Coordinates of C-alpha atoms in Angstrom, one line a residue:
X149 CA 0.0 10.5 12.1
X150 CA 3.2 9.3 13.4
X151 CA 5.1 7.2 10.5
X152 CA 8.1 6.7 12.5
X153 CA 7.4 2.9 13.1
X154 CA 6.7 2.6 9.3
X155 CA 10.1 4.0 8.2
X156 CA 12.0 1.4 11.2
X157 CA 10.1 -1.9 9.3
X158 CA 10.3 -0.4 5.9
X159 CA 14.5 -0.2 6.3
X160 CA 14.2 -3.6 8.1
X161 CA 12.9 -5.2 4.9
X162 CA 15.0 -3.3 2.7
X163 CA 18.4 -4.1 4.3
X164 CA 16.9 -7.8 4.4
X165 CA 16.7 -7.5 0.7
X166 CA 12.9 -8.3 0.7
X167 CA 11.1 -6.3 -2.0
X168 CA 6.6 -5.3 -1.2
X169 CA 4.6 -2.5 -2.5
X170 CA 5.6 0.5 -0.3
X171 CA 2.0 2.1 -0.5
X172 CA 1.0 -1.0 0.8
X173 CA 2.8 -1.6 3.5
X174 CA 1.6 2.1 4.6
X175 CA -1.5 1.5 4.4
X176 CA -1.9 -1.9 6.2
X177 CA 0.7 -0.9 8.8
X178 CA -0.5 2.5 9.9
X179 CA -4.6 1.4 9.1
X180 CA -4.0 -1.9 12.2
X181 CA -5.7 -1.3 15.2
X182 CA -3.4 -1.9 17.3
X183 CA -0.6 0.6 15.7
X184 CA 2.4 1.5 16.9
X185 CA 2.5 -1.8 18.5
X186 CA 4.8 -4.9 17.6
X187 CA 2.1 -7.0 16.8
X188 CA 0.5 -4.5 14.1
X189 CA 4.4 -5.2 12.5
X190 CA 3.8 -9.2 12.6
X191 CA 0.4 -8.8 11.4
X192 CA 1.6 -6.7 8.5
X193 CA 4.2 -9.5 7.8
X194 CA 1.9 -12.3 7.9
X195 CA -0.4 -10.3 5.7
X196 CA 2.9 -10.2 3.1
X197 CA 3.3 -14.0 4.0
X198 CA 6.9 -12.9 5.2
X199 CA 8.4 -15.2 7.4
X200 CA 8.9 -13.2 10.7
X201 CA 9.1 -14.1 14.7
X202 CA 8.7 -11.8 17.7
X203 CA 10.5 -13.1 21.0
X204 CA 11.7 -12.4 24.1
X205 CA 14.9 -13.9 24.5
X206 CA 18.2 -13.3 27.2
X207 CA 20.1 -10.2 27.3
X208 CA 23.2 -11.6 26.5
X209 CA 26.0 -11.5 24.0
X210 CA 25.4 -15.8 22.8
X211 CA 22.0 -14.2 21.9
X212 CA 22.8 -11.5 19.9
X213 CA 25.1 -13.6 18.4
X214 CA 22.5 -15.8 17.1
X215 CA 20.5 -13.0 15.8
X216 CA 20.8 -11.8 12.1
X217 CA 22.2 -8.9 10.5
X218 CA 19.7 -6.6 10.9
X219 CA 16.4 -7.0 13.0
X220 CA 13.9 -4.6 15.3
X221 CA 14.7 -4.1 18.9
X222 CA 12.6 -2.8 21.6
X223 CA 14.8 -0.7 24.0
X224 CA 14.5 1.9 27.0
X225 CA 16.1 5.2 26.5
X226 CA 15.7 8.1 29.2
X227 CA 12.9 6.8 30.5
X228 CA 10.7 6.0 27.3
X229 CA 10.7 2.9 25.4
X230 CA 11.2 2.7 21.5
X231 CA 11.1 0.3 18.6
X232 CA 14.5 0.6 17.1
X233 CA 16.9 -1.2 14.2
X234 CA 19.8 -2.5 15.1
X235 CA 22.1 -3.5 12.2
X236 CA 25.6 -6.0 13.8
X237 CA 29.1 -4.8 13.0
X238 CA 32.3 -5.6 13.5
X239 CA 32.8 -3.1 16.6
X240 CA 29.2 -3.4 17.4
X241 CA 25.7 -2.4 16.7
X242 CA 24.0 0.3 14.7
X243 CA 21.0 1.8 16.5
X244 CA 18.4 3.9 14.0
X245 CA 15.8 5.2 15.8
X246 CA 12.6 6.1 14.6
X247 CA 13.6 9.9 13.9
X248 CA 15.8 8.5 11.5
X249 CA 19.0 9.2 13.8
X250 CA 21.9 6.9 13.8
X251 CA 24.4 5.9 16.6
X252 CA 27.2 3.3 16.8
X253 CA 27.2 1.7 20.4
X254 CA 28.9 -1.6 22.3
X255 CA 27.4 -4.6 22.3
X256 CA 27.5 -4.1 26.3
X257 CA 25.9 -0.8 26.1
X258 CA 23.2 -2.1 23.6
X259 CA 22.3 -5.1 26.3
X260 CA 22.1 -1.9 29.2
X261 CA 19.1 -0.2 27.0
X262 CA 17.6 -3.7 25.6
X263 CA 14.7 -5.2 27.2
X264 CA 14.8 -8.8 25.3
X265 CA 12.5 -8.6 22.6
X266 CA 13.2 -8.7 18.8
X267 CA 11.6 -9.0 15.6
X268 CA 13.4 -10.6 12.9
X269 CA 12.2 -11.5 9.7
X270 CA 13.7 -13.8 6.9
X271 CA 13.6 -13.7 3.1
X272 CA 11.4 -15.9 1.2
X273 CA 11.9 -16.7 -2.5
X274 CA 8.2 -17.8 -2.8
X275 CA 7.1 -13.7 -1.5
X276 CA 5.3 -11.5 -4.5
X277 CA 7.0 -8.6 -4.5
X278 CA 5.4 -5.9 -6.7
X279 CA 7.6 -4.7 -9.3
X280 CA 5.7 -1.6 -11.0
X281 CA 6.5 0.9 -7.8
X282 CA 10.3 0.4 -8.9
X283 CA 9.8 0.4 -12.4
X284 CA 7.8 3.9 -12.3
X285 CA 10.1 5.2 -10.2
X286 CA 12.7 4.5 -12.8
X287 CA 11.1 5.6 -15.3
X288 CA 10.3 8.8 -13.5
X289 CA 13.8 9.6 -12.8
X290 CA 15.6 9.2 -16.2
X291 CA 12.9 10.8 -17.9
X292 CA 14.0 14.4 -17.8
X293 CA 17.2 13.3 -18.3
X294 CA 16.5 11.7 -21.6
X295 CA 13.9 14.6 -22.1
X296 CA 17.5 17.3 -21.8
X297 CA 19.5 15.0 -23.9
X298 CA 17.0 14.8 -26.7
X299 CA 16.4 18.6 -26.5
X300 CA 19.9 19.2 -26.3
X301 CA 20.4 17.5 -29.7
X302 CA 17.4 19.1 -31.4
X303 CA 18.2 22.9 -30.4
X304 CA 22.4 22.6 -30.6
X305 CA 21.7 26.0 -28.6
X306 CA 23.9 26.0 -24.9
X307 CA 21.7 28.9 -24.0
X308 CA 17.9 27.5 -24.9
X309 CA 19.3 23.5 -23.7
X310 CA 20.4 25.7 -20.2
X311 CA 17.1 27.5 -20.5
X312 CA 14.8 24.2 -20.8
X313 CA 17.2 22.1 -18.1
X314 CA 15.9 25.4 -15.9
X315 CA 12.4 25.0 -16.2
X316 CA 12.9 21.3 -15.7
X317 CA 14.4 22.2 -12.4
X318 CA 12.0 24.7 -11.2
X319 CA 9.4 22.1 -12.2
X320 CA 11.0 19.5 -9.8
X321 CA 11.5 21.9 -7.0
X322 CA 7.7 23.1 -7.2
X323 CA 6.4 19.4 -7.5
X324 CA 8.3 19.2 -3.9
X325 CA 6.3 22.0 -2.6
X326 CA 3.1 20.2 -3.8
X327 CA 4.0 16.9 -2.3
X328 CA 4.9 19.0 1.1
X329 CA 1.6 20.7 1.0
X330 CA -0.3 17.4 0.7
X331 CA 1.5 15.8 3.6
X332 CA 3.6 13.5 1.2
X333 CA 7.3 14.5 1.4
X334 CA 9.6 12.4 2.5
X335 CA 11.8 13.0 6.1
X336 CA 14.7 14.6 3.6
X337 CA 12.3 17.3 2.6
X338 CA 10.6 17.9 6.0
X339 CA 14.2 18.6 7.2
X340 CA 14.9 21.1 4.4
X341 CA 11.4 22.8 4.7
X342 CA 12.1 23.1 8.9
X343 CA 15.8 23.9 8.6
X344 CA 18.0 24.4 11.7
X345 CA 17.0 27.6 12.2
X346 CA 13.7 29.1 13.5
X347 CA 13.1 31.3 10.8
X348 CA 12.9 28.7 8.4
X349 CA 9.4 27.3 8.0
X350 CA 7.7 26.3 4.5
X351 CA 4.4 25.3 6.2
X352 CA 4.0 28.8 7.5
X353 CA 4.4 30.7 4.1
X354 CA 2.7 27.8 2.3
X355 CA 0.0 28.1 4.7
X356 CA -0.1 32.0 4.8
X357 CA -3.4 34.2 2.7
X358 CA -0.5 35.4 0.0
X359 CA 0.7 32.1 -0.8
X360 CA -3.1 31.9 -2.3
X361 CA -3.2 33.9 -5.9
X362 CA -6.5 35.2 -6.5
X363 CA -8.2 32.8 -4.9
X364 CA -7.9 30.2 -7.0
X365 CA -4.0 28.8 -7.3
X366 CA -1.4 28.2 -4.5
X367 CA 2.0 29.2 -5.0
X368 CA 2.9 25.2 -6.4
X369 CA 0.2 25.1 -8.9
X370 CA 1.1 28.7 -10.7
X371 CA 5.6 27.4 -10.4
X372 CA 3.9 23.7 -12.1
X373 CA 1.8 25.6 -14.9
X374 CA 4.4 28.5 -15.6
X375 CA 7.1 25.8 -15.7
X376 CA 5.6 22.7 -17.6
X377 CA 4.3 25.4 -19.9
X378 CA 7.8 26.5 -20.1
X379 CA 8.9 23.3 -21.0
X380 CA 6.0 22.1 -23.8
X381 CA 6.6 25.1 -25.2
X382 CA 10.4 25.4 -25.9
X383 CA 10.2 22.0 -26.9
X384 CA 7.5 22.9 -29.8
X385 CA 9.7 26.1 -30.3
X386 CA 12.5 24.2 -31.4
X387 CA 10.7 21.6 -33.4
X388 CA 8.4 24.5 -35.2
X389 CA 12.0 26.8 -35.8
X390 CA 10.5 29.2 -34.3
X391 CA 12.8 32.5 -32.3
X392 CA 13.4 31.7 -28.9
X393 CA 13.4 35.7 -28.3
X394 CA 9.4 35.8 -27.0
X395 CA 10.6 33.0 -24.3
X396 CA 13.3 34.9 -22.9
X397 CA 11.0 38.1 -22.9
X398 CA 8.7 35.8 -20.9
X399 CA 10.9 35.1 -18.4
X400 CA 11.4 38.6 -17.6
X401 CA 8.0 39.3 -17.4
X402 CA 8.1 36.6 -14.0
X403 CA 11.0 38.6 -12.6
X404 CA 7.8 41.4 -10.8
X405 CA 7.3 37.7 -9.3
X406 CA 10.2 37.0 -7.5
X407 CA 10.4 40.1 -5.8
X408 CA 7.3 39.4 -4.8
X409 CA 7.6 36.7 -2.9
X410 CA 11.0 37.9 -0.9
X411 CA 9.1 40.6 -0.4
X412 CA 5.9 38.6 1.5
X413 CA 8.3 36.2 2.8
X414 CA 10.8 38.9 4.8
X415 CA 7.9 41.4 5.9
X416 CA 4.7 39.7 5.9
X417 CA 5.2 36.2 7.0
X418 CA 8.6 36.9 8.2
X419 CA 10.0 33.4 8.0
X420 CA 11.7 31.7 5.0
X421 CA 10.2 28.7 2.7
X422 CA 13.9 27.2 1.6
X423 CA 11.9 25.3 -1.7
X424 CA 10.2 29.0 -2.7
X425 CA 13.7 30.8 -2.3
X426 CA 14.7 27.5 -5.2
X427 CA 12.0 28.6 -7.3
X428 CA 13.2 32.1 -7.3
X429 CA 16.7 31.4 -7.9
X430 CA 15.7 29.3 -10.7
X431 CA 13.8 32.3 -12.1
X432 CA 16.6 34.7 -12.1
X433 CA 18.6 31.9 -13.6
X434 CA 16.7 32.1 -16.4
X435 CA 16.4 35.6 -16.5
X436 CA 19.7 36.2 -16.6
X437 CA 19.4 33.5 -19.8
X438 CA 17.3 36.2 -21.4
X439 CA 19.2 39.3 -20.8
X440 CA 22.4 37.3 -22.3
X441 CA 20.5 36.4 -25.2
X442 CA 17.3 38.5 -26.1
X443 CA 17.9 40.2 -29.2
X444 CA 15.1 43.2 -29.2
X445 CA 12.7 44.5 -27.6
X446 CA 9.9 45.0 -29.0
X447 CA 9.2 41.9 -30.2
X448 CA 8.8 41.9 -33.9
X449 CA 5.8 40.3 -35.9
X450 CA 7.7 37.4 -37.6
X451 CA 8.3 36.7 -33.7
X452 CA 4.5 36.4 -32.7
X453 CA 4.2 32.6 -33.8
X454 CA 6.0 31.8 -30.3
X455 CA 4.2 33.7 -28.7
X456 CA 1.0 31.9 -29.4
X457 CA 2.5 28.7 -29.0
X458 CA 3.4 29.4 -25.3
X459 CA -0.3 31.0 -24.9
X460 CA -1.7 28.0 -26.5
X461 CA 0.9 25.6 -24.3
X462 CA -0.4 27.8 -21.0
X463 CA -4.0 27.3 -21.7
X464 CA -4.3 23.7 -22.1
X465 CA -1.4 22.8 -19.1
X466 CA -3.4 25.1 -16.6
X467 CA -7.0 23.5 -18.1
X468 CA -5.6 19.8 -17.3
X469 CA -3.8 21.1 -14.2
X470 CA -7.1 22.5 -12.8
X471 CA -8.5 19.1 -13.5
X472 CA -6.0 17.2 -12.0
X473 CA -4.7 19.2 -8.9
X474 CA -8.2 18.4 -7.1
X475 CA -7.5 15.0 -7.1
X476 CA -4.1 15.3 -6.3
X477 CA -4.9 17.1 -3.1
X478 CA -7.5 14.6 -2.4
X479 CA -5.6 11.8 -2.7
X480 CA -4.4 12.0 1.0
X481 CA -7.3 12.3 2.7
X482 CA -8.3 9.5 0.6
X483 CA -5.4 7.2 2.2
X484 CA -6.4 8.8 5.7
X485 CA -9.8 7.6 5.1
X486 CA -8.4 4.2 4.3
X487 CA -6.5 3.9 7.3
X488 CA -9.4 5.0 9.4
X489 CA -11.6 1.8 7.4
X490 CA -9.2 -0.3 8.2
X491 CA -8.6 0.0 11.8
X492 CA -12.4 0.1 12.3
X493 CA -12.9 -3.3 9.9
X494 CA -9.5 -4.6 11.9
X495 CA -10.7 -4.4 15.3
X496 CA -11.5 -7.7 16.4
X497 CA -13.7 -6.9 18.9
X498 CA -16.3 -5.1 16.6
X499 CA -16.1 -8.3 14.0
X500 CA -16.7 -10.6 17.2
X501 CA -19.8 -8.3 18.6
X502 CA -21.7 -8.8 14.9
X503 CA -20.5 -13.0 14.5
X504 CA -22.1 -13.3 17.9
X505 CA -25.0 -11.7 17.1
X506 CA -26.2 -14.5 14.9
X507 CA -27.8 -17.9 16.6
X508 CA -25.3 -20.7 16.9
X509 CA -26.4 -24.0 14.5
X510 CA -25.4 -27.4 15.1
X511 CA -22.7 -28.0 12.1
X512 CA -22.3 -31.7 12.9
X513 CA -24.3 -34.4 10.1
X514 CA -23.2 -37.7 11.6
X515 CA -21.9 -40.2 9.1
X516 CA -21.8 -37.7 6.0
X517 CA -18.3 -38.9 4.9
X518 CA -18.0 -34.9 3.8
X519 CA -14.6 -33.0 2.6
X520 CA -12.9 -31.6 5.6
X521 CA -9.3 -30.1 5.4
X522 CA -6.6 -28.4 7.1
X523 CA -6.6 -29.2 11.0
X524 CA -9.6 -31.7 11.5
X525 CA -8.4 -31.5 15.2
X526 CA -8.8 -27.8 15.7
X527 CA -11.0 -26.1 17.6
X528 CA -11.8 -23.3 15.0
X529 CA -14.2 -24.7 12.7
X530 CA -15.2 -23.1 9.5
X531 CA -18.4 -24.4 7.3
X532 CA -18.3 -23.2 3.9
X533 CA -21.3 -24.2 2.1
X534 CA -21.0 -23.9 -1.8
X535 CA -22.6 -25.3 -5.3
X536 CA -19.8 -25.2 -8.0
X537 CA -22.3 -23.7 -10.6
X538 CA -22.6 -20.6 -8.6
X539 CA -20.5 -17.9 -9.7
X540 CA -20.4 -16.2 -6.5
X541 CA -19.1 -19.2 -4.7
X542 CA -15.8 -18.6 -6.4
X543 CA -15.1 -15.9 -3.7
X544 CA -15.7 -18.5 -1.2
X545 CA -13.4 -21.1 -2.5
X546 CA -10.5 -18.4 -2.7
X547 CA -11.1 -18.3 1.5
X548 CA -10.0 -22.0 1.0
X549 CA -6.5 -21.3 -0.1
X550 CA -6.0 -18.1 2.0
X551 CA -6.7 -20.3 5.2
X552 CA -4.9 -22.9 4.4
X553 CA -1.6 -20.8 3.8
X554 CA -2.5 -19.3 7.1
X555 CA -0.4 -20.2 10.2
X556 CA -3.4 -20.5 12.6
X557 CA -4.7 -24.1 12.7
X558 CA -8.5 -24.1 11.2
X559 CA -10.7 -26.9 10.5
X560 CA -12.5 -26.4 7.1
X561 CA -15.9 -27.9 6.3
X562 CA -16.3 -28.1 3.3
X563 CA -20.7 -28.2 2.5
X564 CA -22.7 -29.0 -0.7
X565 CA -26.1 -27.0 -1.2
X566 CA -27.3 -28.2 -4.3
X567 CA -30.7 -29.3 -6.2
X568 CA -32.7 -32.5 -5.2
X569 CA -32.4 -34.2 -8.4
X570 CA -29.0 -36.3 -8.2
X571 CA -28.8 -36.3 -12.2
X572 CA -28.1 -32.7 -12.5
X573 CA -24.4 -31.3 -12.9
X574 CA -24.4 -29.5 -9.8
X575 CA -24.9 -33.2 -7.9
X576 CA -22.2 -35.2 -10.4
X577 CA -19.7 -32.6 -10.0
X578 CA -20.1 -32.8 -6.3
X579 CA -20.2 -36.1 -5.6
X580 CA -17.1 -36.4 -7.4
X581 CA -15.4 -34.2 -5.5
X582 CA -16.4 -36.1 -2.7
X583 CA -15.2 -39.0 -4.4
X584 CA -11.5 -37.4 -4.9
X585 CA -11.4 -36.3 -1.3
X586 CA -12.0 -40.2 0.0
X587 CA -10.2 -42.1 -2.3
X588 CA -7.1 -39.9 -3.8
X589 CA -6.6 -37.3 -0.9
X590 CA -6.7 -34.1 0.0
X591 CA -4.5 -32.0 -2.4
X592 CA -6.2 -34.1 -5.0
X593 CA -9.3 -32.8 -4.3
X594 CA -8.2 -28.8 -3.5
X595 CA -6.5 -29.3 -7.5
X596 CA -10.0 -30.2 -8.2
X597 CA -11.8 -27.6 -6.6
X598 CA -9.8 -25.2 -8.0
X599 CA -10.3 -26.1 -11.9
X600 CA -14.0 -26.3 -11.0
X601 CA -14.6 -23.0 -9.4
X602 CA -12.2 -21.5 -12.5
X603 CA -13.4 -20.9 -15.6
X604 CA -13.2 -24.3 -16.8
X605 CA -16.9 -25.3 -18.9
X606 CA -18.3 -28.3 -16.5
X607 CA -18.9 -30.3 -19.4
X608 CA -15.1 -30.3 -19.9
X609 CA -14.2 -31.1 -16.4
X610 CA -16.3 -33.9 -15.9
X611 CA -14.7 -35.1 -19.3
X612 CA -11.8 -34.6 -17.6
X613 CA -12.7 -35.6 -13.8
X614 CA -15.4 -38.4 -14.5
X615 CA -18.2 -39.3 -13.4
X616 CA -19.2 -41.4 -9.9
X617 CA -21.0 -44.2 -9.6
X618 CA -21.3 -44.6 -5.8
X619 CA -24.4 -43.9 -4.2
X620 CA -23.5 -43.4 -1.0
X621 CA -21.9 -39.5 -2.0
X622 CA -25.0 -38.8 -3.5
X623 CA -26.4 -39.5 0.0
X624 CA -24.4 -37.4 1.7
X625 CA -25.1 -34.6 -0.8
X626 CA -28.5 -35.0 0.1
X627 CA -27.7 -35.3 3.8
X628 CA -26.0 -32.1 3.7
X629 CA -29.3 -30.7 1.3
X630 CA -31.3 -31.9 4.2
X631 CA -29.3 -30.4 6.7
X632 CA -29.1 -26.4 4.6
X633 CA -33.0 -26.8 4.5
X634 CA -33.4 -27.5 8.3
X635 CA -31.1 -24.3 9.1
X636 CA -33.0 -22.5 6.5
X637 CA -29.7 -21.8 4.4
X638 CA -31.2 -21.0 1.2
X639 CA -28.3 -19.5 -0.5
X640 CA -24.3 -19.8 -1.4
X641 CA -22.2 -19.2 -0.4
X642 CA -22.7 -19.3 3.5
X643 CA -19.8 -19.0 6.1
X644 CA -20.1 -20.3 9.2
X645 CA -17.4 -19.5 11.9
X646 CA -18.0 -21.8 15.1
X647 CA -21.6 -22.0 13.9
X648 CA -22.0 -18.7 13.4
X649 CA -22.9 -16.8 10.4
X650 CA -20.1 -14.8 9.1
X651 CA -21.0 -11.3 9.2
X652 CA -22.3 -9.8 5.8
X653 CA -20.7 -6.3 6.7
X654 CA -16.8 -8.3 6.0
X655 CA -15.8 -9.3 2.6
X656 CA -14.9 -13.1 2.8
X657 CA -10.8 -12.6 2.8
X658 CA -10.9 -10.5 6.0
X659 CA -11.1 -13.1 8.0
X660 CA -7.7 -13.6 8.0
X661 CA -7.2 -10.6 10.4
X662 CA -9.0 -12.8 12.8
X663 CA -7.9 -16.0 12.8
X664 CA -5.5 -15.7 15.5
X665 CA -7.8 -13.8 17.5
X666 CA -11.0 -16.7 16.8
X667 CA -8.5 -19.3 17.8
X668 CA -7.3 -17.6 21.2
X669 CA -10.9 -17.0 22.0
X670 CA -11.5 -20.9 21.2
X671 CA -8.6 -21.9 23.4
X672 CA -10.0 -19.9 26.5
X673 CA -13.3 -21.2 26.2
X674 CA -11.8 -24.8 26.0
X675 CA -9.6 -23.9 29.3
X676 CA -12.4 -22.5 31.1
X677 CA -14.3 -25.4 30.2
X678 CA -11.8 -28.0 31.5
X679 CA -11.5 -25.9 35.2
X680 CA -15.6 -25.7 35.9

């Protein structure tokens, strides 16, 4: 799948300083429905509550001027249109298109190729940002670093700290080969493994019968196991005092290796794999190491302790490695499979085609006096119908808050479904609530709300809340009973959208994909009412 689009918004909110999981954004930019277009970008924004606008505006210089720093352009270049990011300067703009290239142009010749819109977005200090991603990354980076000092310091051996800074190489290099097998290297890589020249091609040896060992292990997995072993076991090597001699001899034995692969790579498959030709350099690296430093051949018995420890380090790396690849390797189909759920829960027009598949019911009880909030005047109406001692309906109430933070206007209903006998919790509570809404406000009310579908004990937050002593909320509770009966709605929660039963296939916080959507519909059907 084309990621170009997700690298153009992913540098837009980076050079904007505004920090979100990278995964994902992926996911919920590439898994819209209506990807590559500009409003799978906005929707991904709103879905990160970042502040962003799409608009067509003049082609003129006072509007660029008014523009920020950085923001997403849509532009006509020989014919085709892109998406591209323009970054301002002092001579004129930066254009990055969405393979990555960059070009400094004239304001002038920036208005020639620009059609008018843009997409900016602006920095929020109230946004989430997720800040595990950057601290494993971190983490992941300095750690052979730290791991080389701290070996360095425990062997006091140039050759053996050169030797283990090797293996920690090749082991880097051949996790890039894994992540460009599974489809995960970044644009950097891709360029190395495609090169400028055409016989230069890492997906064709990768993908060839001898880059398959018996079998059983690709060409990454046997580099990973031969060099994490490599590195476990010169570090227990040094900590046990044991001779490094049995290492280096080990490194020769992988020499038969190397040749090997040149070998398949210059006859067989006849191109080159840039990140194999890395491993093999590595490898004479290290034998050259060994021939430096080994001091007989053969081995001698006081010697055979590392020898064990290596075989012992190689049995458990490739056991756990044989476990983990697997789910490695899955792990992109997995997100492929996630994008493919999400464009087919996304589409608005299957969601629409099962709510209208439900009969429409009446949501009006005259005279109730019930808790309504958010736009009272709109014509999106939602009926939630709840009891605060059912666990389940704490889902519901989260819909509450995700709607109201939502830009689209929506009128919330808010519905009691409770027992018949007004001394019972579920009724006090309620009726409270009821009397919060009336007499101290909305926000009052949603505070309220929230502490009661918590984990608060209701004993305590009646304590707290009190009690009423007004009959005429206990009416409407039982006005709204009366009403749940004659729909036959036995159960909470209930959603009703329009009237409609919210489909049971959608989890209740996917509505917000449609909100926009619900209230366009509503607006046509108001417009095609006023003209007939």
């Amino acid at each position: 799948m084309d990621e170009s689009l997700y690298y153009l918004l992913k540098q837009l909110l980076t050079r904007n300083n505004i920090k979100v999981n990278n995964d994902e954004l992926r996911l919920q930019l590439l898994g819209h429905p209506s990807y590559p277009s500009l409003h799978s970008i906005t929707g991904v924004l709103d879905h990160f509550h970042i502040p962003n606008l799409a608009i067509e505006i003049p082609q003129t210089q006072e509007s660029i001027d008014l523009l920020p720093l950085h923001f997403i352009a849509h532009v006509g270049v020989n014919g085709n249109n892109h998406f591209v990011l323009i970054s301002k300067k002092e001579k004129g703009v930066q254009i990055t298109y969405e393979d990555q290239k960059t070009e400094l142009i004239s304001i002038a010749d920036f208005i020639d190729i620009w059609n008018g819109v843009v997409l900016v977005v602006e920095a929020d200090e109230n946004i989430k940002t997720d800040s595990a991603p950057w601290l494993s990354r971190g983490l992941l980076i300095t750690s052979p670093v730290l791991l080389a000092i701290c070996f360095y310091f425990m062997s006091l051996n140039l050759y053996e700290f050169l030797y283990f800074v090797l293996s920690l190489l090749g082991l880097t290099i051949c996790v890039f080969i894994l992540q460009h097998e599974i489809g995960a290297s970044s644009q950097i890589l891709n360029k190395i493994c495609t090169g400028v020249s055409n016989k230069i091609s890492c997906d064709d040896v990768m993908q060839s019968k001898g880059a398959i060992v018996l079998g059983l292990f690709k060409l990454s997995d046997l580099g990973i196991i031969y060099f994490l072993t490599s590195i476990v076991a010169t570090f227990l090597i040094v900590i046990s005092k044991s001779n490094f001699n049995p290492i280096y001899l080990i490194s020769l034995i992988a020499l038969p290796f190397t040749i090997y692969s040149i070998y398949y790579q210059f006859r067989i498959v006849k191109k080159w794999c840039l990140l194999c030709l890395g491993v093999v350099f590595v490898l004479w690296l290290q034998s050259a190491l060994a021939i430096a430093n080994i001091q007989s051949i053969p081995i001698e018995i006081s010697e055979a302790g590392a020898f064990i420890i290596f075989a012992f380090s190689a049995y458990l790396i490739t056991a756990g490695w044989l476990y983990v690849a697997p789910q490695i390797r899955l792990k992109p189909e997995y997100f492929k499979l996630s994008i493919q759920f999400n464009k087919f829960k996304r589409n608005f027009e299957i969601f629409y085609n099962l709510l209208s598949r439900s009969q429409a019911i009446n949501t009006t009880i005259t005279g109730a006096n019930e808790i309504i909030l958010g736009a009272k005047a709109s014509e999106l109406e939602l009926v939630i119908i709840t009891n605060p001692l059912c666990g389940f309906c704490k889902n519901a109430h989260k819909l509450v808050h995700l709607l109201l933070n939502h830009e689209t206007d929506v009128k919330i209903i808010i519905r009691f479904n409770l027992s018949n006998n007004t001394e019972s919790i579920d009724n006090k509570i309620s009726a409270r609530l009821l009397e919060i809404y009336h007499t101290s406000g909305e926000q009052m009310c949603l505070a309220a709300m929230n502490e009661v579908y918590s984990d608060t004990s209701y004993l305590k937050w009646l304590d707290k809340w009190g009690e009423t002593r007004n009959e005429r909320y206990f009416h409407a509770l039982l006005e709204e009973k009366k009403w749940c009966v004659n729909n036959k709605i036995l159960f909470t929660p209930k959603v009703l959208v329009n009237g409609r039963s919210y489909p049971e296939e959608y989890d209740f916080e996917e509505l917000q994909y449609f909100l926009s959507d619900l209230h366009e519909i509503g607006e046509q059907v108001d417009s095609e009412l006023v003209m007939s």
